[in-house]
Coordinates of C-alpha atoms in Angstrom, one line a residue:
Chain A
X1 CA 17.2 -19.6 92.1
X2 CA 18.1 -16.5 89.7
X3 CA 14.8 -15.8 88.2
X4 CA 16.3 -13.6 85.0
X5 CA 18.9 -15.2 82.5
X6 CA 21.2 -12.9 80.6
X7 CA 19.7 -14.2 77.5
X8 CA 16.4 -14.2 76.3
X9 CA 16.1 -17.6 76.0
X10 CA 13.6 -18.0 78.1
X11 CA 11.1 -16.3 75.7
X12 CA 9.2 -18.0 73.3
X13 CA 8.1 -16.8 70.2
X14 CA 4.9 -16.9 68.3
X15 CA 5.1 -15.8 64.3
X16 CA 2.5 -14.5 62.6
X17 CA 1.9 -12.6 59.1
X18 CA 0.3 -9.0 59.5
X19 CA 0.1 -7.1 56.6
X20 CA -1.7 -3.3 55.6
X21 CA -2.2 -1.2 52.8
X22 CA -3.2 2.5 53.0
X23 CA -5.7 3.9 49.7
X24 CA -7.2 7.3 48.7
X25 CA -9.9 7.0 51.6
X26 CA -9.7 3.4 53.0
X27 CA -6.9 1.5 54.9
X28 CA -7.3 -2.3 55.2
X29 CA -5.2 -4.3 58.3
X30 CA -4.9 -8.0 58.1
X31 CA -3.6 -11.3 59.9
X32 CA -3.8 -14.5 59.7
X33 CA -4.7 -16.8 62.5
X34 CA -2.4 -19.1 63.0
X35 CA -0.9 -19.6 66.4
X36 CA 2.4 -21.3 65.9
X37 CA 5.6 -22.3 68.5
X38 CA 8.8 -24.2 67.2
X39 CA 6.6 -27.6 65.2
X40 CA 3.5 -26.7 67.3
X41 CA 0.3 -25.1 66.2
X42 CA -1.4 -23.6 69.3
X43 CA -4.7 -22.2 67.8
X44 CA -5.8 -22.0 64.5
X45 CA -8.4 -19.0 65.5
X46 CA -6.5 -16.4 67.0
X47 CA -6.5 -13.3 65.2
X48 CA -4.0 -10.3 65.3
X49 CA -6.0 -6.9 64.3
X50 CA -6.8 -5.4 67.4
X51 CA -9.6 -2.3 66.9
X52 CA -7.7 0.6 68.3
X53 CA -10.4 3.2 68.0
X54 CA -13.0 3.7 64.9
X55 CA -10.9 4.8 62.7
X56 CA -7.2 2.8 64.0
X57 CA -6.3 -1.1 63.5
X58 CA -3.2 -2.3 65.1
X59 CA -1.5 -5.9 64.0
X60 CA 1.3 -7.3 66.3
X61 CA 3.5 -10.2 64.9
X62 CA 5.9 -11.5 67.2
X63 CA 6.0 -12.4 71.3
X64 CA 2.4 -13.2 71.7
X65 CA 3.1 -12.2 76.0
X66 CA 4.4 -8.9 74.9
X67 CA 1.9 -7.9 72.3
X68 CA -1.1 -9.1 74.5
X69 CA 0.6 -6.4 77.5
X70 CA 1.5 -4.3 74.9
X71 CA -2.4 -3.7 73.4
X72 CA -3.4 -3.6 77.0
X73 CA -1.2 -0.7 77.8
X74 CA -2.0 1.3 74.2
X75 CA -6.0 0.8 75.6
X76 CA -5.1 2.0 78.7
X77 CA -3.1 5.0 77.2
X78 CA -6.2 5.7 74.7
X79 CA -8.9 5.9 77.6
X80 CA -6.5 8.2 79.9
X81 CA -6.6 11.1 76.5
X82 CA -10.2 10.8 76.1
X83 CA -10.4 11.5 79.5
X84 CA -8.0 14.3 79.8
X85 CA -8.8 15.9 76.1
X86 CA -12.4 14.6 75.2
X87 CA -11.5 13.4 72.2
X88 CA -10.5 10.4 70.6
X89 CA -7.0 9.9 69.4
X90 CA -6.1 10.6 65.8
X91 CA -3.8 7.6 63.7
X92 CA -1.2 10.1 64.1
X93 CA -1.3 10.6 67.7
X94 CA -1.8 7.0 68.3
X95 CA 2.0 6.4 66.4
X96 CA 4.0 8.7 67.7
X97 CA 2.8 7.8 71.2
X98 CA 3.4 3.9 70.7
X99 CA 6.9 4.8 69.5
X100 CA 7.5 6.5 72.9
X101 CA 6.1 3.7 74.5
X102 CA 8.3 1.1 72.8
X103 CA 11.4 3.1 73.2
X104 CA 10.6 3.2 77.4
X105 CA 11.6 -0.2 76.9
X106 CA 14.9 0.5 74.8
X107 CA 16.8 -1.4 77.3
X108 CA 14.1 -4.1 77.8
X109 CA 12.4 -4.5 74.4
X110 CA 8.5 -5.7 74.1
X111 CA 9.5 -8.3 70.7
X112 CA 6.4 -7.2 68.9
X113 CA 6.5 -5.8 65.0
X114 CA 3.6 -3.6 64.9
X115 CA 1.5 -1.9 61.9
X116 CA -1.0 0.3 61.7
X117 CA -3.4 1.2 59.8
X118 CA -5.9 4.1 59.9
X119 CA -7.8 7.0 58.3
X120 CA -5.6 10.4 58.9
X121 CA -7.3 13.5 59.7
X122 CA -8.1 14.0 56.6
X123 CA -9.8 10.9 55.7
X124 CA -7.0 9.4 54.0
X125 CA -5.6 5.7 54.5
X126 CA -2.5 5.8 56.9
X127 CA -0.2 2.9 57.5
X128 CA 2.8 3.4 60.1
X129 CA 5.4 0.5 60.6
X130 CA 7.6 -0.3 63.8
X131 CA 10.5 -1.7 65.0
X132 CA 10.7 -3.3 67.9
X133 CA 12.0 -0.2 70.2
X134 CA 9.9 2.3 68.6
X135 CA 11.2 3.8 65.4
X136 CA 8.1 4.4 62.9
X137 CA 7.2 6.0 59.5
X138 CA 4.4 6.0 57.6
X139 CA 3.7 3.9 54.5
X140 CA 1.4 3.0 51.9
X141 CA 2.1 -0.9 52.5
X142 CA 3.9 -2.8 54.7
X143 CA 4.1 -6.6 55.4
X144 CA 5.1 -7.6 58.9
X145 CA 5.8 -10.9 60.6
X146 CA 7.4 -14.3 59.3
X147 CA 6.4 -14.1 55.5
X148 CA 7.5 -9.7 55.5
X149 CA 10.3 -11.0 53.5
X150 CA 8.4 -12.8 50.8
X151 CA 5.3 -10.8 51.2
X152 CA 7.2 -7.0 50.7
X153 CA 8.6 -7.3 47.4
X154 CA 5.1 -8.6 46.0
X155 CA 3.2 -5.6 47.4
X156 CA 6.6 -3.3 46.3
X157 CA 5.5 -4.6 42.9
X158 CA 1.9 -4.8 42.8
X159 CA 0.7 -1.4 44.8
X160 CA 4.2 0.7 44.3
X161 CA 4.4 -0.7 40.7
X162 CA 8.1 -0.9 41.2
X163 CA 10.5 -2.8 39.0
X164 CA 8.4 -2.7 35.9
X165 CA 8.5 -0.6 33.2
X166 CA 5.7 0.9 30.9
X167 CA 3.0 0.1 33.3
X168 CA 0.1 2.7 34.1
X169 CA 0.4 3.8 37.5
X170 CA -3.7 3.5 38.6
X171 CA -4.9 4.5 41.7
X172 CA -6.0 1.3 44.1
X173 CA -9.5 1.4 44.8
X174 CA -10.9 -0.3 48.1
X175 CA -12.3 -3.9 46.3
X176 CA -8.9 -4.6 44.5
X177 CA -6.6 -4.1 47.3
X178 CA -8.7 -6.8 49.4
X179 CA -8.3 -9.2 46.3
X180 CA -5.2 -8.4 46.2
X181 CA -4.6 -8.5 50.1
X182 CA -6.6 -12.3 50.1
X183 CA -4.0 -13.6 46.6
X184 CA -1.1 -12.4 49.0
X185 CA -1.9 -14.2 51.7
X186 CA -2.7 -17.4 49.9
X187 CA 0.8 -17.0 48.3
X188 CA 2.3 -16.5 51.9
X189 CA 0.2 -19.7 53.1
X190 CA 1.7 -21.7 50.0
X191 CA 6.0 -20.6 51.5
X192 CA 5.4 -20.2 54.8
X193 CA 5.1 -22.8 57.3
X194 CA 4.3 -20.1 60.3
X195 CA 1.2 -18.5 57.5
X196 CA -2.0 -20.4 57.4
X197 CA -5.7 -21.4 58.7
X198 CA -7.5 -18.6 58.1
X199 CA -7.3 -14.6 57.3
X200 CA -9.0 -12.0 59.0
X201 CA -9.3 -8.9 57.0
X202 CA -10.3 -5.1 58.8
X203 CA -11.3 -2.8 55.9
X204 CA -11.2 0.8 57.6
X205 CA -13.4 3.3 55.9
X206 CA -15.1 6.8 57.0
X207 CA -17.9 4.1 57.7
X208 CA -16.1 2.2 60.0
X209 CA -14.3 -1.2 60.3
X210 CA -15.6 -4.1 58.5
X211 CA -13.8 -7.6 58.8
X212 CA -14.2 -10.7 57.1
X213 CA -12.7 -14.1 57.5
X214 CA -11.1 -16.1 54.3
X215 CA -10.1 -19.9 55.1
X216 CA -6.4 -20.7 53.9
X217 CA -4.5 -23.2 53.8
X218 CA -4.3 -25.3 57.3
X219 CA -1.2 -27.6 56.7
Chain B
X1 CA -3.7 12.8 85.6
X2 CA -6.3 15.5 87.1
X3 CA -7.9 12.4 88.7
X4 CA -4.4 11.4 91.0
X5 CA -4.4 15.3 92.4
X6 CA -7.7 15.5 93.4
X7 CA -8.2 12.1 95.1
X8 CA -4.7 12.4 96.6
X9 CA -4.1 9.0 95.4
X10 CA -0.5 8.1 95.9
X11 CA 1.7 6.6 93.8
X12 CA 3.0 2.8 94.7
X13 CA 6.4 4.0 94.5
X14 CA 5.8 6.9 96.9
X15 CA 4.0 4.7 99.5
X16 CA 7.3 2.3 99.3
X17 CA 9.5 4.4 100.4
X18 CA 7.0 5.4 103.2
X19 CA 6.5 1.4 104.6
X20 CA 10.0 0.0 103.7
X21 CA 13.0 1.1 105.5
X22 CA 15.5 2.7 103.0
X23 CA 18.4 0.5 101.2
X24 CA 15.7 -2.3 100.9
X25 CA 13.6 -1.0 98.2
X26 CA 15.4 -2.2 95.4
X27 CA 15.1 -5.8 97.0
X28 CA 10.5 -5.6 95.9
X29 CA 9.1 -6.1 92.7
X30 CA 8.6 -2.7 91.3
X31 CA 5.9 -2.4 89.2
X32 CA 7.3 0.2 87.0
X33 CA 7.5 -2.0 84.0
X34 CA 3.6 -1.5 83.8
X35 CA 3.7 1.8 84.7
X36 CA 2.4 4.6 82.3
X37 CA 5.1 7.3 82.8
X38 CA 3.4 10.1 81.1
X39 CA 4.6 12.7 83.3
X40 CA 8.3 11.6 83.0
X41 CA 9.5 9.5 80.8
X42 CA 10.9 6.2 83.1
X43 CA 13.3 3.5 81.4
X44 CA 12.8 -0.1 82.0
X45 CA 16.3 -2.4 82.6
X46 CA 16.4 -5.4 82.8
X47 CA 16.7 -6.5 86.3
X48 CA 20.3 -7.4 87.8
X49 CA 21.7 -7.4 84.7
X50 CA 23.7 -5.0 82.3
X51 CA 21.5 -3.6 79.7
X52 CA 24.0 -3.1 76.9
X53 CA 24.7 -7.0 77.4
X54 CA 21.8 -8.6 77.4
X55 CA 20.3 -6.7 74.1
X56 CA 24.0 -7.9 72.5
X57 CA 23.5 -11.5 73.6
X58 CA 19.5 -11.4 72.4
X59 CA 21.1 -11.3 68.9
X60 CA 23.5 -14.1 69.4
X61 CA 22.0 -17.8 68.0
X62 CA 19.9 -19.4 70.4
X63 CA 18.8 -16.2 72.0
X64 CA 15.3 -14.6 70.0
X65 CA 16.9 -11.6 67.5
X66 CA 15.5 -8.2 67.6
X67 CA 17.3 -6.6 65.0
X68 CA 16.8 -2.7 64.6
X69 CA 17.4 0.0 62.0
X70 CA 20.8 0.5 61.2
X71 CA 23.5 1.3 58.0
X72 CA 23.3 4.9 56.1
X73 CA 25.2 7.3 54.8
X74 CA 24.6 11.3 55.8
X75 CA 26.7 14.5 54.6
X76 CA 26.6 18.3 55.3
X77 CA 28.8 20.8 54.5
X78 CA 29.0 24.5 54.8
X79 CA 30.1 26.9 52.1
X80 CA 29.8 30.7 51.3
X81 CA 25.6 30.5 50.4
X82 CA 24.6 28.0 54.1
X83 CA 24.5 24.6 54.4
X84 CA 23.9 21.6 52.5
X85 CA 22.5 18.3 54.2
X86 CA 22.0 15.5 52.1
X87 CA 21.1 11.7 53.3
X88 CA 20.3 8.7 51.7
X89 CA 17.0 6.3 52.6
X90 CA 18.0 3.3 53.3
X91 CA 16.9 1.8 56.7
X92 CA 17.9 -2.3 57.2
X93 CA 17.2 -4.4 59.9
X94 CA 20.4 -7.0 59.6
X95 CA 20.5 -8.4 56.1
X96 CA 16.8 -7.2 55.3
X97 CA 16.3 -3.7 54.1
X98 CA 13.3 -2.7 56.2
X99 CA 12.9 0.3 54.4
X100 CA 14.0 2.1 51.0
X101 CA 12.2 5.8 51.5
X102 CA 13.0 6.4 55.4
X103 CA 13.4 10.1 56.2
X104 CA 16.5 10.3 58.2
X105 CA 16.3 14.2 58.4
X106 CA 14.4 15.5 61.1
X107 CA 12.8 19.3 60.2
X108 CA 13.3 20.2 63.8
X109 CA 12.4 24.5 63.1
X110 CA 12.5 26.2 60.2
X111 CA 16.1 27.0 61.2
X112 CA 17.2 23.9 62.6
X113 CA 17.9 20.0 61.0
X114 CA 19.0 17.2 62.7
X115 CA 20.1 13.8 60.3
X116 CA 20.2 10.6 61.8
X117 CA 22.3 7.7 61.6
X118 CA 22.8 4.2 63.6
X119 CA 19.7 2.8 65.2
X120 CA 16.8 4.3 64.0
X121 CA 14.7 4.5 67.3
X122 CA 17.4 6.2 68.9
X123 CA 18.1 8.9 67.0
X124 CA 13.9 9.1 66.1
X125 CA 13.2 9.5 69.7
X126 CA 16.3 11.6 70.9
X127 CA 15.8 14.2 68.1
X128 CA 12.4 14.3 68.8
X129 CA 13.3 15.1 72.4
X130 CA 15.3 17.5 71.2
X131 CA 12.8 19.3 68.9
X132 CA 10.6 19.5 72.2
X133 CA 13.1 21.0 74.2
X134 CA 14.0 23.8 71.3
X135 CA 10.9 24.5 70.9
X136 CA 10.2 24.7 75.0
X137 CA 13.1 27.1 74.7
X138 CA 11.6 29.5 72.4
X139 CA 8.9 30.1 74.7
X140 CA 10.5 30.3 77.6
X141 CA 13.0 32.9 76.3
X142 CA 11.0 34.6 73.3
X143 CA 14.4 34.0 71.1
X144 CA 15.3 31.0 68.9
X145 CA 17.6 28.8 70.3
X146 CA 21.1 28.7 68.7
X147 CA 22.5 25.7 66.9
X148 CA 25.9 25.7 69.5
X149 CA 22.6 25.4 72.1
X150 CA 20.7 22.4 70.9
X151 CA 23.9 20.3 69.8
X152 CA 24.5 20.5 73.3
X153 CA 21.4 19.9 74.7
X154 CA 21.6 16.7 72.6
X155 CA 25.0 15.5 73.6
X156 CA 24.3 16.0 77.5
X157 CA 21.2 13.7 76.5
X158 CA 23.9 10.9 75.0
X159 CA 26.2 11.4 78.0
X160 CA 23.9 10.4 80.5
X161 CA 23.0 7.6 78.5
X162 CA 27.0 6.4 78.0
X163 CA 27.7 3.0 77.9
X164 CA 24.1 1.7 77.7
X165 CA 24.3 0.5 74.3
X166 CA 23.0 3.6 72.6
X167 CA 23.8 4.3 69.0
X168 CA 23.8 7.4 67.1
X169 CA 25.5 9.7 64.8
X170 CA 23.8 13.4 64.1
X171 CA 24.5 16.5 62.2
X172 CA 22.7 19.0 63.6
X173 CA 23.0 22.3 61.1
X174 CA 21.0 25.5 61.5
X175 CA 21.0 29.1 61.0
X176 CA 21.2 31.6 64.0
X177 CA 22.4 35.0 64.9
X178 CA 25.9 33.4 64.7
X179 CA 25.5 32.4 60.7
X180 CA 25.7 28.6 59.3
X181 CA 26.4 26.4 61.8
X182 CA 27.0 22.8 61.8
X183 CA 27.7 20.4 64.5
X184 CA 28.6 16.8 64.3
X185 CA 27.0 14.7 67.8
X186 CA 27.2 10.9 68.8
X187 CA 26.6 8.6 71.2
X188 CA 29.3 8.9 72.9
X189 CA 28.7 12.6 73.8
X190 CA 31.2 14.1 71.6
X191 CA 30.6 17.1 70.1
X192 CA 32.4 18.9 67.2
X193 CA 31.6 21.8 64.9
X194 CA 33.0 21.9 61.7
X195 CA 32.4 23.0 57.8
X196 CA 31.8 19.2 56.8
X197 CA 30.4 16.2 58.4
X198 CA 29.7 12.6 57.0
X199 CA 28.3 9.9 59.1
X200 CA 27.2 6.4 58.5
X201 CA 28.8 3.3 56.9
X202 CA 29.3 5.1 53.9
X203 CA 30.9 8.3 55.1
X204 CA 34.4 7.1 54.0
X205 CA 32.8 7.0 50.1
X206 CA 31.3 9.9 51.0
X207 CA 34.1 12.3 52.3
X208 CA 36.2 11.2 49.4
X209 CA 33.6 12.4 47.0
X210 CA 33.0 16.0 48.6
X211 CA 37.1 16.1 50.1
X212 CA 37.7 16.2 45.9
X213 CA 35.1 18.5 45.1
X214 CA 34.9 21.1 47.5
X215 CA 35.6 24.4 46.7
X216 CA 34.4 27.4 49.4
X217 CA 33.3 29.6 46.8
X218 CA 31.0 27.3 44.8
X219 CA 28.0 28.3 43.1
X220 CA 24.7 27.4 45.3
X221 CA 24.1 24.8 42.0
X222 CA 27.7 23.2 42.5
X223 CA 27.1 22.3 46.3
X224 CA 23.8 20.9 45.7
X225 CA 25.6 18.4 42.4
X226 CA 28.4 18.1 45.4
X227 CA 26.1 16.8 47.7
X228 CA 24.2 14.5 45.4
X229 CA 27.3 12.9 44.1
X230 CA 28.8 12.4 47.7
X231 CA 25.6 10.3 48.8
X232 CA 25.1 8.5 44.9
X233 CA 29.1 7.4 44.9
X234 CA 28.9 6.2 48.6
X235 CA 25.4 3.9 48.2
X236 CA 26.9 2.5 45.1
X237 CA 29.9 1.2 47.0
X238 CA 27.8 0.9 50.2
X239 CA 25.9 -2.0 50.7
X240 CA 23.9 -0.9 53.4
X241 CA 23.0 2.9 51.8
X242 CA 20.5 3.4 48.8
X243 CA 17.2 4.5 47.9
X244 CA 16.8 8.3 46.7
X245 CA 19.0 11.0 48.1
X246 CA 16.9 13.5 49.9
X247 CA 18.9 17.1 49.9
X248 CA 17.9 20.2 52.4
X249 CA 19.5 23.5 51.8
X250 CA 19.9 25.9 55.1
X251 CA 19.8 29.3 54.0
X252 CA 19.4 32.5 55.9
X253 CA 15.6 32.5 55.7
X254 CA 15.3 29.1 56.9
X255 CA 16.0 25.7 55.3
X256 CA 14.1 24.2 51.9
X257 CA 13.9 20.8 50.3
X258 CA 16.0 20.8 47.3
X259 CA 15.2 17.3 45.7
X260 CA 14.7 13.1 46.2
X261 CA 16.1 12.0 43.6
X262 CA 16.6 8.0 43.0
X263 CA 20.5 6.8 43.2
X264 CA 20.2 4.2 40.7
X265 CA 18.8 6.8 38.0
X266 CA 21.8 9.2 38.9
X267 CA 24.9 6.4 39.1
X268 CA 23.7 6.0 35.7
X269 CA 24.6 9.3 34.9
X270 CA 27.9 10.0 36.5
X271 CA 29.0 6.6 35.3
X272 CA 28.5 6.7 31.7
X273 CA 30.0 3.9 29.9
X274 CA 30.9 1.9 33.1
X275 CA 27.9 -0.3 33.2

């Protein structure tokens, strides 16, 4: 029987929430763990920050297939430069090379939103968004998955202070963006049905990663 | 790798040509999905089917929808002091606007821009391409490339890609022993040089805008107002351009970033009294 349909019907999605914020000297990356197709909940403990290097977090929201291959490969990728150039890849190097990796598949897309989140050269919090076939920039804050929608305009308000007038534009510091990362989420738990169970949160520093996990809602 | 050359190690698709006799050995899995291609960079398709088609029915209802970057508006022009180049930041995936500060100018040299409009990936990834190759070029041949050069390069990159669903509209603009030079390149492979380009959803707003305003003798403060009213005028009527209008000057010495200014705050301006 013809194995390939012309549609991509046969693929079945899983939606998530991944969300990260870039500061002065910390990034944090966080999902939540909630494993959802069509009414179904699959897992309730499967988390979407995978640890890249020490100082790189990616999240993947979308076909859980493709972003399971798609980690696989960026490991694989990481290990053959530390082999070659004896050194670990910088947040930088890590984006520009997952956007050629996505775009091998222009024709053939992986369906996986992707974020990262990272410490640049410098030390400072980094945060590069995706499409699906590879096209990136970096960010302070980005919200990926089934609540982006809902979840964007919030953070557009509360870390880009956008849309409100007379307000003192203050610097985020590391404990009041995971508040505000963990009141996000709750908010996304509350609208969306595909949001829920529990949060894991990566907090990147020069340190290294830290991550914590914060029940939600699990209706 | 080092590794592969030293061991001798053999590729899977080298050996498969060597044990299967040829014409058959598009009838075995390949495994080049998987594969790494760091040396060259390899496409994936689909199998046994038409690429173009199946991303255009993945969008349909019933069919999972991977919607990608699209919707801008772009200008350049050239007059008697260079070039201006001035694009907006909007970048929307469908109805959702993905993005309101995406940088859809690409500093390829110090002599060279490319803007990009259409799917975001593709003109990302082919401009970066091409900044490669330029920059391959200068150290090859110990000259800068000219801009007549690199728009080529790029449309003999969209040619062999025809058909495959690609889409992208560029300006490339540059300074080279041959003064300004601008050069309008697209998907399709066509390739025109001209004093003024505008791409995107908007450009019809757009080419009004600078068409009425255009003078070739205009003082280097004129073309940069030109420019800025051209992208402010075409995101107001545009629903898929906005954000800040982000302006590059090409000059003889190389190009410079005039300003980002936000639309909204400048619609105000030009349109006293109609709000």
């Amino acid at each position: 029987g013809q194995l390939y349909r012309n549609k991509l019907t046969s693929v079945v999605y899983f939606l998530r929430t991944v969300l990260a914020v870039a500061g002065e000297d910390f990034a944090i990356v966080a999902s939540d763990t909630r494993l959802s197709e069509g009414y179904s909940i699959h897992s309730r403990d499967s988390p979407k920050c995978y640890k890249l290097t020490d100082t790189t977090v990616i999240g993947c929201s979308g076909f859980h297939g493709d972003c399971l291959t798609l980690t696989k490969i960026i490991d694989a990728r990481l290990k053959m430069y530390k082999h070659s150039n004896n050194k670990t890849m910088t947040s930088g190097a890590i984006a520009a090379m997952l956007s050629t990796i996505l775009y091998s598949r222009r024709f053939f897309p992986y369906y996986v939103y992707n974020i990262i989140g990272g410490l640049d050269e410098e030390g400072k919090g980094a945060v590069y968004s995706f499409d699906p076939v590879g096209s990136y920039q970096r960010d302070t804050y980005k919200a990926g998955g089934s609540a982006s929608a809902m979840l964007q305009p919030l953070l557009d308000n509360q870390i880009g202070f956008k849309n409100m007038e007379g307000v003192e534009h203050v610097p985020l510091t590391k404990d009041k963006a995971v508040q505000l990362v963990k009141d996000v989420f709750i908010s996304a738990a509350e609208r969306d049905v595909y949001t829920g169970d529990a949060l894991r949160v990566c907090v990147i520093t020069k340190e290294g990663i830290n991550e914590e996990t914060i029940p939600l809602r699990k209706d | 790798m080092a590794l592969f050359e030293v061991s001798g190690y053999k590729k899977y698709c080298e050996l498969r040509e060597q044990i299967l006799p040829a014409g058959l050995t598009h009838l075995v899995d390949r495994t080049n999905h998987y594969s790494f291609g760091t040396k060259t960079q390899e496409f994936a398709v689909p199998p046994g089917v038409d690429a173009s088609g199946f991303l255009k029915s993945c969008n349909h209802d019933g069919g999972v929808c991977i919607e990608m970057n699209h919707g801008t508006t772009t200008l350049a022009f050239k007059f008697k002091h260079g070039v201006i180049v001035a694009v907006d930041s909007r970048a929307s995936a469908g109805n959702y606007l993905d993005s309101t500060d995406a940088n859809k100018v690409i500093e390829i040299n110090a002599y060279l821009l490319g803007t990009m409009s259409g799917s975001a990936a593709d003109c990302q990834y082919w401009e970066r391409l091409l900044a490669k190759e330029c920059r391959l070029y200068r150290l090859r041949n110990n000259h800068r490339i000219s801009v007549a050069a690199a728009s080529k390069l790029l449309s003999n990159m969209m040619v062999g890609y025809r058909g495959m669903g690609l889409s992208m509209g560029s300006m490339i603009c540059g300074w080279d022993k041959q003064g300004p030079g601008l050069y309008y390149v697209d998907d399709n492979g066509t390739r025109l040089s001209g004093r003024m380009f505008s791409t995107g959803c908007g450009n019809s707003y757009a080419y009004g805008v600078v068409d009425s305003g255009y003078r070739e003798d205009m003082t280097v403060e004129e073309a940069y107002e030109l420019g800025r009213r051209g992208i402010t005028h075409a995101t107001h009527r545009d629903a898929y351009s906005g954000g800040v209008v982000n302006m590059y000057h090409m000059r003889e010495d190389g190009w410079i970033k005039v300003c980002q200014d936000d639309v909204s705050e400048l619609i105000h301006q030009y349109r006293k009294g109609m709000f």
